[in-house]
Amino acid sequence: MPRNCIRQTSTKENEIFLWRMDPPNKERRSPENGPRPCCSSLKMFLVALSFAYFAKALSGSYMKSTITQLERRFDIPSYLIGVIDGSFEIGNLLVIAFVSYFGAKLHRPKIIAIGCLLMSLGTFLIALPHFIIGRYKFETSIRSSVNSTSNLSPCPVRSASVLSTGPSTSSVPSSGCEHESRLSMWIYVFLGNILRGIGETPVQPLGISYIDDHALEENAAFYIGCVQTISVIGPVFGYLLGSLCAKIYVDIGFVNMESISITPGDARWVGAWWLGYLIAGFITLLSAVPFWFLPKSLPLPERRLAKYSPERTSFIKDSPLLEHKYQADEPTNFLEMAKDFLPTLRSLLGNPVYFLYLCVTIIQFNSLIGMVTYKPKYIEQHYGQSAFKANFLMGVINIPAVALGMFSGGVIMKKFKLSIMGAAKFALGTSLLGYFLSLFFFAMGCENANVAGITRSYNGTESLYKVDSSLLATCNAGCQCPETNWDPVCGENGLTYVSPCLAGCRTSHGSGMDTVFEQCSCVGVGNQTASVGQCNNRENCHRVFPYFLALSVITSFIISLGGTPGYMLLIRCIRPQLKSLALGFHTLTTRTLAGIPAPIYFGAIIDTTCLKWGHKKCGGRGACRIYNTSAYRIAYLGLTLGLRTASFFLCVLGLVVLRRHVKRQERGTLANGGTGAAAGELQALRKEENNSCNSDQSPRNTDYDPERETRL
C-alpha cells in the first residue's frame, strides 16, 4: 500500500519540487502581463521605514548628547539623568507585548504611523520646559551691563548675601521657590522620553515583519540590511545636531550675548538643548506621513513560493498543500496561546547555549550602554573638552567606526563561511582583543585641575581632595563669601579660585568676558589680578587626548567586528519554531536588565567622584561643577571593563557548551542519515498529500525534525 501511494504522487511531487527550484516567472508580472503594484508599494514602504529608523535613531542619540546640558539646566545629578535616559526603555516595555501580538493582526503601516506621531509628541514634550521655566540664571559676580563703568567689589565686607548681578539675580521670591520645589521641570523630560519609547515600539517588529512577509526570499535580507544601515546614520546626525546646539547659548535671541561671561567650556554653560528636540520632533513627525497611504497588505510575489529557507521555522503557509496544516495547528484563541507560552518559554530557557548567551549579552550590554551614555560626559570632564566638541567627535569618529565594524564582521563571516563555532570564536576573539586594548585607557589619564581649596591648598603647594568642605582661608577671611557659588576665576599664579570673592579680590573693572579682578589677596604674586574662567594649564591632558581618540576608534571597530557573528549565534542556537520568541525575549531582557538600570547606577557611581556640587536657587544640591579626575577615570573605566571581565567567564563556559552542542547535533544528523533540506521538503509534501501513508513512512528518509535546533 505505501508503495502505491508514493508511486501515484511521485510525478506531482517532482513537478512541485522542480517548479520551486526554477520558477518560470522571473519578472513578477500580473495575469495581465503588467508589473505588480506591490513592487512600488513595497519600495515606498522601504523608504518610509528607513526614514522612520533614521528619525528615531537621530532623536535617541540626540538625547544622549544633551546629558550634561540637562544636568546643568535642571540642576540634577547624574543618576537622575540615568533615570531619564532609562525611561525610554520603560515606555518601550509597557506596550511591546501588545504591539508585537495585536499589531501584526491590524493595519501595520498605520500602527507604525501612530507610533511615529507619539514619538514626535514625546520629543516636543521634552523641549516644553524651556518655554515655561524662564531664563537660565547662572552664578556670576560680573556686571551684565556692558556700558557700566562703576567699580563693583567682589568682596562684600558686611553683607552675607550672595553677590550676583545681571543674569544671575539671586533674590528669588519664596513663592517661586515653593513652585519650583513642587514641580520639577525634569519630570516633563522624563514623561516625554517614556512617550518616545511607547511610540518607537511598533517601528521595528511591525516594519521588519511587513518586509519579510511581502518581499522575495532573496531580497528580504538585503532590504532589512538597508534599513539597518540607514538606522546607523541616524546617530551620526544626532550627535552632530547635539554638537551644533551645545555651541549655541540656551537663551539665544533673548539675552545680550556680550553680557554672557561664560564660554561653552565652562561648567555652567548650557547650550540650546531644546532646539535640537524641536528639530528631531519635526523630522519624526514627517516620518509618520507616508505610512498613512500604504496598504494593510500587499499581494505576495509569485516567486515567493519558489524559495525555501532552511532557517524558517516551518514551510510557507500560502502553499495549497500546506495551508490546511497551519490552520489546524495554530492556536484558535488567546487562551490556547497563553497555555502554550509558559511551556515554550521553559523549553527556550532550558537550552543551555541560549541561556548562557542571554546572560553574556545582558552583562555586556550593561557595560556598553553605561559606557556610551556617559562617554561624551567623560570626554568633557576628564579631558576638559566642551560639550559641542565631545558630541562632534562621537558623531564623526566613534559612530562610523562602530558601523564599519558591524558591516565588516558580516563580510568576514560570509567570505570565510564561518560555521557557528567559527562565529562564536571570532566574536570572543574580537571582544578579548578590544578588552585588552581598552586597558590602555587607564594610562591615558589627566591630572586634576588646580582649584584652590578643593584640589590644591591656597598657597598652591599641597594636594587636597575636599568635598564641599570649607573654602575659607586667611587670605579671604575679611570677605563674607558664599561658599555655594561656582564662579571660577584664574589668578596670575595659575591657580583657579572658586569665585572672585574667595580669591580675595577687592575691585574689578571691565565687563563680560573682559572683566579683570584686582587686589586679589589670595593670588599673592605679580599685580594680584585674576581673569574670568578656569585656568587652562592642563597641557599634558591636551597632549594625550588625540591618543585617547585614536585608541577609542580602534577598540570600537574591533569590538563591533563580533557584533554580526554574535547575532548569528543567537539565531542558530535555538529550535526553528522558537526563533521569534527567542529574539523577542532577548530584546525584552536586555532592555529590562541593561537598558534601564545601567545608566542609573553608572550615573550614581560617577556622582561619588564629585568634588564641588552646585546648589539650587531654593536650596538643595544641584549639578556637579568639578570632579576628581583620577577617581572619575577609575570609576567609569573600572565599571565598564569590570562588567566585561565578568562576561568572559560565561563566554568560555558558553563556548564549551556550544562545542558539545555542535558535536551532539552532528552525531544526531549522521544517525538520522540526513539527506538535506530538499529531501526534508519533499518528505513534508508527501506527508501532506498522502495522509493515509503517513504511518508507514520511515523517518530515516529525512533529516527534518521540528524538535531539533536549527542546523548548525
XYZ file of C-alpha atoms in Angstrom:
712
model
C 0.000 0.000 0.000
C 2.678 2.611 0.795
C 4.459 1.860 -2.445
C 1.247 2.528 -4.419
C 0.670 5.809 -2.621
C 4.142 7.026 -3.315
C 4.070 5.901 -6.911
C 0.787 7.721 -7.583
C 2.036 11.085 -6.320
C 5.692 10.928 -7.299
C 5.214 12.810 -10.578
C 3.297 15.635 -8.941
C 5.884 15.966 -6.189
C 8.683 16.148 -8.689
C 6.861 18.845 -10.654
C 6.327 20.891 -7.482
C 9.946 20.485 -6.450
C 11.285 21.466 -9.886
C 8.934 24.465 -10.013
C 10.236 25.589 -6.633
C 13.841 25.259 -7.713
C 13.388 27.047 -11.069
C 10.310 29.301 -11.114
C 9.101 30.158 -14.602
C 8.117 33.753 -13.902
C 11.226 35.792 -13.210
C 9.698 39.196 -13.836
C 6.890 39.016 -11.266
C 4.144 40.100 -13.633
C 0.435 40.034 -13.022
C -2.024 37.943 -15.088
C -2.494 40.966 -17.335
C 1.258 40.822 -18.017
C 1.808 44.144 -16.278
C 4.103 44.963 -13.385
C 2.797 44.105 -9.953
C 1.597 47.110 -7.959
C 3.255 45.675 -4.822
C 6.669 46.471 -6.240
C 6.216 50.210 -5.985
C 4.282 49.960 -2.703
C 6.988 47.824 -1.119
C 9.657 50.288 -2.222
C 7.594 53.112 -0.777
C 7.361 51.195 2.482
C 11.128 50.631 2.487
C 11.796 54.336 2.007
C 9.268 55.279 4.701
C 10.615 52.715 7.177
C 14.205 53.778 6.536
C 13.257 57.384 7.241
C 11.439 56.328 10.432
C 14.530 54.401 11.555
C 16.662 57.450 10.824
C 14.324 59.722 12.801
C 14.161 57.518 15.882
C 17.931 56.939 15.873
C 18.556 60.671 15.497
C 16.336 61.632 18.440
C 17.731 58.806 20.603
C 21.355 59.790 20.041
C 20.490 63.469 20.488
C 19.078 62.616 23.915
C 22.433 61.132 24.937
C 24.281 64.165 23.576
C 22.318 66.511 25.859
C 23.116 64.761 29.154
C 25.368 67.471 30.570
C 23.109 70.224 29.249
C 20.091 68.748 31.053
C 22.116 68.250 34.242
C 23.081 71.908 34.365
C 19.751 73.317 33.217
C 17.675 71.428 35.776
C 20.389 71.220 38.461
C 20.181 67.452 38.837
C 22.863 64.801 39.500
C 23.976 62.148 37.019
C 21.891 59.328 38.477
C 18.696 61.268 37.732
C 19.912 61.702 34.170
C 20.258 57.923 34.139
C 16.631 57.615 35.233
C 15.573 59.951 32.409
C 17.659 58.023 29.874
C 16.239 54.685 31.028
C 12.660 55.963 30.825
C 12.732 55.327 27.069
C 13.119 51.603 27.719
C 10.371 51.758 30.338
C 7.935 53.184 27.783
C 9.015 50.588 25.258
C 8.443 47.698 27.644
C 4.994 48.955 28.673
C 3.476 48.157 25.292
C 5.902 45.882 23.425
C 3.967 42.687 24.108
C 0.635 44.167 23.000
C 2.071 45.828 19.919
C 4.016 42.752 18.801
C 0.983 40.488 19.132
C -2.026 42.620 18.241
C -0.214 44.975 15.883
C 0.569 42.144 13.476
C -3.167 41.475 13.098
C -4.068 45.130 12.403
C -3.059 47.674 9.772
C 0.685 47.613 10.346
C 1.651 50.760 8.372
C -0.949 52.820 10.241
C 0.185 51.412 13.598
C 3.734 52.498 12.711
C 2.394 55.935 11.731
C 0.695 56.262 15.126
C 3.958 55.264 16.769
C 5.859 57.956 14.873
C 3.274 60.537 15.940
C 3.712 59.512 19.585
C 7.499 59.722 19.225
C 7.137 63.192 17.783
C 4.787 64.279 20.572
C 7.180 62.907 23.198
C 10.123 64.744 21.629
C 8.190 68.028 21.655
C 7.211 67.380 25.288
C 10.894 67.078 26.237
C 11.524 70.587 24.869
C 8.492 72.069 26.672
C 10.252 73.026 29.974
C 12.408 75.567 28.161
C 9.320 77.625 27.337
C 7.811 77.545 30.847
C 10.827 77.544 33.176
C 12.041 81.068 32.414
C 15.511 82.356 31.569
C 18.619 80.488 32.633
C 20.391 82.283 35.501
C 23.924 81.152 36.266
C 26.093 82.111 39.212
C 28.301 85.096 38.455
C 29.894 88.124 40.086
C 30.309 90.020 36.828
C 28.261 93.015 35.756
C 25.797 92.327 32.995
C 25.743 95.883 31.708
C 28.339 96.448 29.005
C 28.153 100.218 29.450
C 28.657 100.072 33.215
C 31.802 101.847 34.376
C 31.337 101.757 38.146
C 33.612 99.546 40.144
C 31.972 96.600 41.830
C 33.684 94.932 44.756
C 33.506 91.117 44.577
C 34.402 91.017 48.274
C 31.439 92.145 50.411
C 32.644 93.009 53.876
C 29.374 93.456 55.705
C 26.817 91.668 53.507
C 26.498 87.928 53.743
C 24.152 87.696 50.781
C 25.297 86.147 47.574
C 26.751 88.792 45.300
C 25.055 88.303 41.991
C 24.084 90.688 39.248
C 22.777 90.590 35.743
C 21.960 87.123 34.507
C 22.209 85.535 37.938
C 19.966 87.548 40.209
C 19.803 85.572 43.401
C 16.784 87.177 45.010
C 14.069 84.670 44.211
C 10.629 85.129 45.753
C 9.650 82.422 48.180
C 6.538 81.698 46.152
C 8.727 80.900 43.180
C 10.777 78.548 45.331
C 7.631 76.804 46.529
C 6.512 76.402 42.943
C 9.900 75.080 41.875
C 10.073 72.534 44.666
C 6.513 71.421 43.979
C 7.062 70.724 40.298
C 10.470 69.736 38.965
C 10.837 70.580 35.317
C 12.834 67.431 34.538
C 9.614 65.442 35.022
C 8.478 66.696 31.603
C 11.661 65.324 30.062
C 11.079 62.006 31.847
C 7.475 61.728 30.621
C 8.410 62.816 27.109
C 11.078 60.135 26.891
C 8.587 57.492 28.087
C 6.232 58.626 25.318
C 9.108 58.342 22.836
C 9.658 54.770 23.994
C 5.984 53.903 23.565
C 5.939 55.388 20.069
C 9.123 53.593 18.987
C 7.747 50.161 19.892
C 5.898 49.243 16.645
C 8.539 50.552 14.234
C 10.981 47.650 14.346
C 8.855 44.498 14.832
C 5.985 45.517 12.563
C 8.223 47.135 9.957
C 10.605 44.182 9.641
C 7.769 41.635 9.623
C 5.965 43.621 6.890
C 9.070 43.480 4.701
C 9.629 39.792 5.438
C 6.010 38.979 4.570
C 5.922 40.764 1.213
C 9.444 40.678 -0.197
C 11.082 37.887 -2.163
C 13.196 35.492 -0.126
C 16.422 36.551 -1.801
C 15.616 40.260 -1.361
C 14.270 40.328 2.209
C 17.660 40.168 3.921
C 19.026 42.867 1.607
C 16.069 45.160 2.295
C 16.352 44.683 6.057
C 20.101 45.316 5.840
C 19.460 48.594 4.011
C 17.033 49.714 6.722
C 19.508 48.828 9.461
C 22.261 50.710 7.632
C 20.122 53.843 7.483
C 19.495 53.496 11.221
C 23.255 53.680 11.813
C 23.407 57.028 10.008
C 20.850 58.488 12.437
C 23.187 58.631 15.467
C 25.841 60.390 13.362
C 23.436 63.245 12.619
C 22.068 63.089 16.172
C 25.463 63.753 17.728
C 26.277 66.395 15.116
C 22.989 68.140 15.917
C 23.885 67.881 19.603
C 27.264 69.444 18.848
C 25.681 72.344 16.985
C 23.063 73.061 19.660
C 25.599 72.765 22.506
C 27.582 75.620 20.973
C 24.537 77.936 20.956
C 23.598 79.585 24.244
C 20.365 78.275 25.763
C 18.537 81.632 25.653
C 19.900 82.768 22.306
C 17.840 85.629 20.921
C 16.538 86.678 24.329
C 19.725 87.870 26.043
C 22.564 90.174 25.161
C 25.383 87.757 24.344
C 28.008 90.366 25.235
C 26.813 90.164 28.821
C 27.352 86.395 28.988
C 30.558 85.832 30.923
C 30.869 82.070 30.368
C 32.104 80.036 27.415
C 30.979 76.625 26.067
C 33.809 75.022 28.044
C 32.533 76.361 31.375
C 30.840 74.022 33.862
C 27.884 76.453 33.996
C 27.342 76.667 30.223
C 24.024 75.357 28.916
C 23.531 75.091 25.183
C 20.299 75.349 23.211
C 19.301 71.787 24.121
C 15.633 72.469 23.368
C 16.310 73.468 19.760
C 17.531 70.010 18.774
C 14.421 68.380 20.235
C 12.197 70.651 18.154
C 14.151 69.703 15.022
C 14.132 65.984 15.871
C 10.416 66.109 16.701
C 9.608 67.744 13.368
C 11.645 65.136 11.467
C 9.862 62.341 13.353
C 6.513 63.938 12.568
C 7.366 63.935 8.849
C 8.303 60.249 9.029
C 4.724 59.372 10.011
C 3.137 60.824 6.869
C 3.941 58.133 4.237
C 2.632 55.241 6.354
C -0.942 56.590 6.235
C -1.028 55.999 2.458
C 0.317 52.436 2.429
C -1.984 49.390 2.218
C -2.561 46.923 5.026
C -1.040 44.125 2.954
C 0.435 43.575 -0.482
C -0.161 40.734 -2.963
C 2.525 38.100 -2.491
C 5.030 37.778 -5.332
C 4.645 34.554 -7.318
C 8.270 33.676 -6.748
C 7.647 33.774 -3.007
C 6.520 30.138 -3.128
C 9.526 29.174 -5.194
C 12.103 29.589 -2.455
C 12.613 27.780 0.785
C 14.987 28.884 3.505
C 16.242 26.209 5.901
C 16.243 28.853 8.623
C 12.442 29.160 8.581
C 10.508 27.649 11.416
C 8.097 25.879 9.035
C 7.121 25.703 5.391
C 5.369 28.549 3.595
C 1.774 28.863 4.698
C 0.499 30.029 1.336
C 1.220 26.692 -0.300
C -2.072 24.965 -1.104
C -0.560 21.685 0.041
C 0.255 23.057 3.498
C -2.473 25.610 4.150
C -4.795 23.240 5.985
C -1.976 22.135 8.296
C -1.348 25.647 9.522
C -4.987 26.307 10.051
C -5.216 23.198 12.163
C -2.011 23.643 14.136
C -2.238 27.322 15.031
C -3.995 28.156 18.313
C -7.500 29.392 17.668
C -7.797 31.738 20.621
C -5.790 33.681 23.136
C -6.326 31.100 25.894
C -4.675 28.332 23.927
C -1.772 30.628 23.076
C -1.388 31.552 26.743
C -1.334 27.886 27.771
C 1.443 27.191 25.284
C 3.514 30.193 26.307
C 4.973 29.020 29.627
C 5.988 25.539 28.404
C 7.528 27.113 25.314
C 9.434 29.656 27.391
C 10.613 26.893 29.721
C 11.848 24.941 26.727
C 13.661 28.013 25.408
C 15.417 28.793 28.685
C 16.245 25.111 29.046
C 18.595 25.450 26.087
C 21.968 25.953 27.838
C 23.566 27.671 24.848
C 20.763 30.233 24.604
C 20.653 30.787 28.357
C 24.408 31.424 28.585
C 24.272 33.682 25.528
C 21.481 35.638 27.190
C 23.494 36.081 30.413
C 26.591 37.171 28.483
C 24.738 39.760 26.416
C 22.938 41.178 29.469
C 26.281 41.793 31.215
C 27.970 43.155 28.091
C 25.000 45.380 27.272
C 25.229 46.842 30.788
C 28.843 47.716 30.063
C 28.088 49.032 26.568
C 25.052 51.150 27.456
C 26.711 52.674 30.516
C 29.857 53.447 28.543
C 28.067 55.006 25.553
C 25.654 57.033 27.713
C 28.395 58.801 29.654
C 31.211 58.843 27.108
C 30.605 62.461 25.957
C 30.467 63.495 29.616
C 33.725 61.617 30.271
C 35.420 63.448 27.395
C 34.154 66.767 28.769
C 35.073 66.256 32.395
C 38.270 64.259 32.077
C 39.920 65.922 29.099
C 38.475 69.397 29.563
C 36.679 69.460 26.210
C 33.490 71.406 25.574
C 30.158 69.645 25.062
C 29.936 70.608 21.386
C 33.398 69.150 20.674
C 32.662 65.915 22.566
C 29.419 65.386 20.636
C 31.083 66.239 17.346
C 33.805 63.652 17.907
C 31.250 60.998 18.884
C 29.245 61.622 15.708
C 32.131 61.909 13.271
C 34.587 59.342 14.638
C 33.097 56.792 17.045
C 29.724 56.016 15.476
C 31.105 55.443 11.929
C 33.780 53.147 13.413
C 31.070 51.041 15.054
C 29.019 50.896 11.830
C 32.062 49.906 9.772
C 32.953 47.219 12.304
C 29.488 45.622 12.190
C 29.466 45.669 8.387
C 32.985 44.240 8.177
C 32.063 41.464 10.607
C 29.232 40.362 8.320
C 31.502 40.467 5.278
C 34.165 38.377 7.032
C 31.596 35.829 8.128
C 30.257 35.483 4.599
C 33.640 35.440 2.853
C 35.203 32.818 5.110
C 31.933 30.883 5.501
C 32.288 30.738 9.260
C 30.466 27.900 10.970
C 28.587 28.516 14.181
C 31.682 27.549 16.176
C 33.810 29.788 13.978
C 31.415 32.695 14.530
C 31.485 32.154 18.313
C 35.300 32.042 18.398
C 35.545 35.102 16.156
C 33.140 37.111 18.348
C 35.008 36.068 21.512
C 38.404 36.821 19.931
C 37.448 40.344 18.835
C 35.881 41.066 22.213
C 39.023 39.921 24.033
C 41.290 41.947 21.747
C 39.174 45.057 22.260
C 39.191 44.411 26.002
C 42.984 44.241 26.249
C 43.359 47.380 24.145
C 40.863 49.164 26.408
C 43.160 48.605 29.375
C 45.448 51.273 27.906
C 42.747 53.866 28.663
C 43.818 53.697 32.309
C 47.237 55.003 31.299
C 45.736 57.936 29.392
C 44.761 59.867 32.468
C 44.749 63.576 33.223
C 45.709 65.430 36.350
C 43.101 67.261 38.360
C 42.539 70.935 37.700
C 44.310 73.153 40.240
C 41.436 74.657 42.229
C 42.230 76.431 45.494
C 40.564 74.843 48.487
C 39.437 71.768 46.542
C 42.392 70.088 44.802
C 45.160 72.461 45.956
C 45.833 74.481 49.069
C 45.595 78.252 48.743
C 49.377 78.534 48.553
C 49.303 76.031 45.658
C 51.721 73.519 47.197
C 49.635 70.889 48.965
C 47.278 68.480 47.157
C 43.774 68.316 48.589
C 40.630 66.359 47.775
C 37.965 68.131 49.782
C 34.305 67.527 49.037
C 32.153 70.586 49.721
C 34.115 71.465 52.850
C 35.070 74.975 53.930
C 36.755 77.039 51.230
C 37.755 79.845 53.564
C 41.381 80.742 54.254
C 43.262 83.530 55.973
C 43.659 85.425 52.690
C 39.872 85.749 52.201
C 38.854 85.909 55.865
C 37.884 89.585 55.529
C 35.270 88.733 52.881
C 31.932 87.198 53.725
C 31.830 84.875 50.728
C 29.054 82.417 49.805
C 30.776 79.046 49.530
C 27.959 77.519 47.479
C 28.620 79.652 44.385
C 30.676 78.352 41.487
C 32.092 81.378 39.687
C 35.722 80.410 38.890
C 38.478 82.910 38.150
C 42.078 82.304 37.134
C 44.756 84.002 39.179
C 48.102 85.186 37.906
C 49.720 82.346 39.829
C 47.986 79.742 37.622
C 45.602 78.674 40.386
C 41.838 78.596 39.887
C 39.655 80.061 42.614
C 36.018 79.072 43.140
C 34.887 82.725 42.994
C 36.421 86.221 42.922
C 35.275 86.647 46.490
C 37.142 83.544 47.640
C 40.183 84.826 45.748
C 40.028 87.891 47.998
C 39.573 90.320 45.088
C 38.624 93.839 46.194
C 37.940 95.638 42.923
C 37.152 94.880 39.279
C 36.941 96.716 36.002
C 35.633 95.861 32.576
C 32.532 93.802 31.777
C 31.533 90.431 30.428
C 34.418 88.201 29.385
C 36.787 91.192 29.616
C 36.328 91.639 33.347
C 39.583 91.790 35.335
C 39.623 91.428 39.124
C 42.280 93.321 41.060
C 43.782 93.450 44.543
C 43.180 89.712 44.983
C 44.833 88.920 48.315
C 44.878 85.165 47.732
C 46.771 85.421 44.426
C 49.782 86.935 46.163
C 52.032 87.333 43.097
C 52.508 89.958 40.407
C 49.717 92.510 40.209
C 47.392 90.232 42.214
C 44.864 90.078 39.371
C 42.513 87.370 38.186
C 40.595 86.814 34.956
C 37.262 85.190 34.204
C 37.095 81.401 33.948
C 39.233 78.446 34.976
C 42.969 78.354 34.277
C 43.875 76.400 31.171
C 47.054 74.769 32.431
C 46.490 71.085 31.650
C 48.902 70.790 28.715
C 49.650 67.126 29.399
C 45.944 66.368 29.217
C 45.577 68.049 25.834
C 48.592 66.126 24.512
C 47.186 62.732 25.488
C 43.667 63.426 24.159
C 44.445 62.588 20.464
C 45.845 59.211 21.559
C 42.666 58.580 23.526
C 40.594 59.307 20.421
C 42.691 57.026 18.216
C 42.506 54.142 20.678
C 38.771 54.726 21.143
C 38.161 54.391 17.396
C 40.302 51.249 17.120
C 38.677 49.489 20.076
C 35.159 50.449 18.911
C 35.883 48.995 15.473
C 37.407 45.755 16.795
C 34.654 45.078 19.326
C 31.975 45.812 16.690
C 33.504 43.223 14.357
C 31.995 40.491 16.516
C 28.514 42.008 16.559
C 27.129 40.304 13.452
C 28.670 36.840 14.113
C 27.404 37.051 17.690
C 23.883 37.804 16.488
C 24.023 34.843 14.101
C 24.963 32.651 17.058
C 21.732 33.728 18.756
C 19.699 32.730 15.706
C 21.419 29.390 15.106
C 21.487 28.016 18.646
C 17.713 27.581 19.013
C 14.982 25.442 17.545
C 13.363 26.977 14.459
C 9.889 27.255 15.931
C 11.262 29.130 18.960
C 13.157 31.713 16.947
C 10.626 34.548 17.185
C 10.156 34.021 20.908
C 13.921 33.799 21.449
C 14.606 37.088 19.666
C 11.732 38.845 21.434
C 12.702 37.529 24.859
C 16.340 38.501 24.244
C 15.280 42.073 23.405
C 12.965 42.207 26.416
C 15.559 41.018 28.937
C 18.412 43.181 27.640
C 16.223 46.276 27.762
C 14.875 45.443 31.213
C 18.130 44.327 32.847
C 20.574 46.558 30.934
C 18.845 49.460 29.184
C 17.048 50.679 32.310
C 19.459 50.082 35.231
C 22.845 50.690 33.550
C 22.527 54.497 33.091
C 21.233 54.832 36.648
C 23.981 53.015 38.533
C 26.692 54.326 36.213
C 25.463 57.849 36.979
C 25.274 57.136 40.719
C 28.870 55.876 40.784
C 30.060 58.885 38.768
C 28.316 61.161 41.298
C 30.529 59.762 44.071
C 33.585 61.340 42.394
C 32.206 64.903 42.542
C 34.308 67.405 44.489
C 32.130 70.501 44.220
C 28.346 70.432 43.893
C 26.278 73.291 42.593
C 23.279 74.470 44.600
C 19.764 75.264 43.512
C 18.291 78.717 43.975
C 15.858 77.441 46.562
C 18.334 75.186 48.346
C 19.373 71.623 47.773
C 22.147 70.001 45.785
C 22.282 70.716 42.070
C 24.618 69.583 39.291
C 28.279 68.769 39.871
C 30.756 71.527 38.971
C 34.079 69.705 39.226
C 35.059 66.033 39.549
C 38.042 64.226 40.972
C 39.563 63.345 37.600
C 41.500 60.288 38.781
C 38.551 58.841 40.693
C 36.245 59.552 37.742
C 38.546 57.636 35.380
C 38.840 54.643 37.693
C 35.096 54.527 38.381
C 34.000 54.916 34.758
C 36.585 52.676 33.096
C 36.731 50.232 36.003
C 32.990 49.605 35.948
C 32.922 49.290 32.151
C 35.813 46.825 31.959
C 34.832 45.034 35.171
C 31.479 44.039 33.683
C 33.175 42.809 30.533
C 35.632 40.792 32.609
C 32.746 39.001 34.325
C 31.130 38.260 30.961
C 34.249 36.494 29.651
C 33.975 33.738 32.277
C 30.478 32.979 30.978
C 31.770 33.241 27.396
C 34.303 30.462 27.989
C 31.646 28.273 29.617
C 29.276 29.004 26.733
C 31.942 28.042 24.191
C 32.425 24.661 25.899
C 28.672 24.020 25.985
C 28.320 25.100 22.349
C 31.074 22.714 21.269
C 29.259 19.816 22.923
C 26.011 21.005 21.379
C 27.525 21.019 17.882
C 29.039 17.552 18.298
C 25.739 16.177 19.556
C 23.969 17.785 16.607
C 26.408 16.233 14.139
C 26.002 12.795 15.690
C 22.232 13.159 15.511
C 22.381 14.120 11.831
C 24.597 11.144 10.963
C 22.358 8.774 12.926
C 19.293 10.001 11.010
C 21.021 9.533 7.668
C 20.236 13.137 6.717
C 19.747 13.796 3.007
C 19.477 17.596 3.064
C 16.803 20.224 3.172
C 15.382 19.352 -0.233
C 14.677 15.789 0.844
C 13.080 17.106 4.016
C 10.794 19.379 2.000
C 9.767 16.543 -0.321
C 9.057 14.338 2.658
C 6.858 17.049 4.223
C 4.940 17.494 0.979
C 4.475 13.758 0.695
C 3.067 13.604 4.206
C 0.561 16.355 3.499
C -0.738 14.811 0.269
C -0.830 11.207 1.431
C -2.234 11.163 4.926
C -3.138 7.534 4.587
C 0.503 6.688 4.016
C 1.988 8.722 6.874
C 2.098 5.901 9.379
C 4.051 3.661 7.015
C 6.782 6.098 6.039
C 10.198 5.620 7.512
C 11.726 8.552 9.420
C 15.088 7.623 8.021
C 14.198 9.220 4.678
C 14.559 12.760 6.045
C 16.547 14.770 8.499
C 13.761 17.232 9.206
C 12.640 17.156 12.793
C 10.644 20.080 14.233
C 12.093 19.457 17.697
C 15.688 19.832 16.563
C 17.674 23.032 16.917
C 18.401 24.998 13.785
C 21.011 23.189 11.736
C 24.478 24.444 12.605
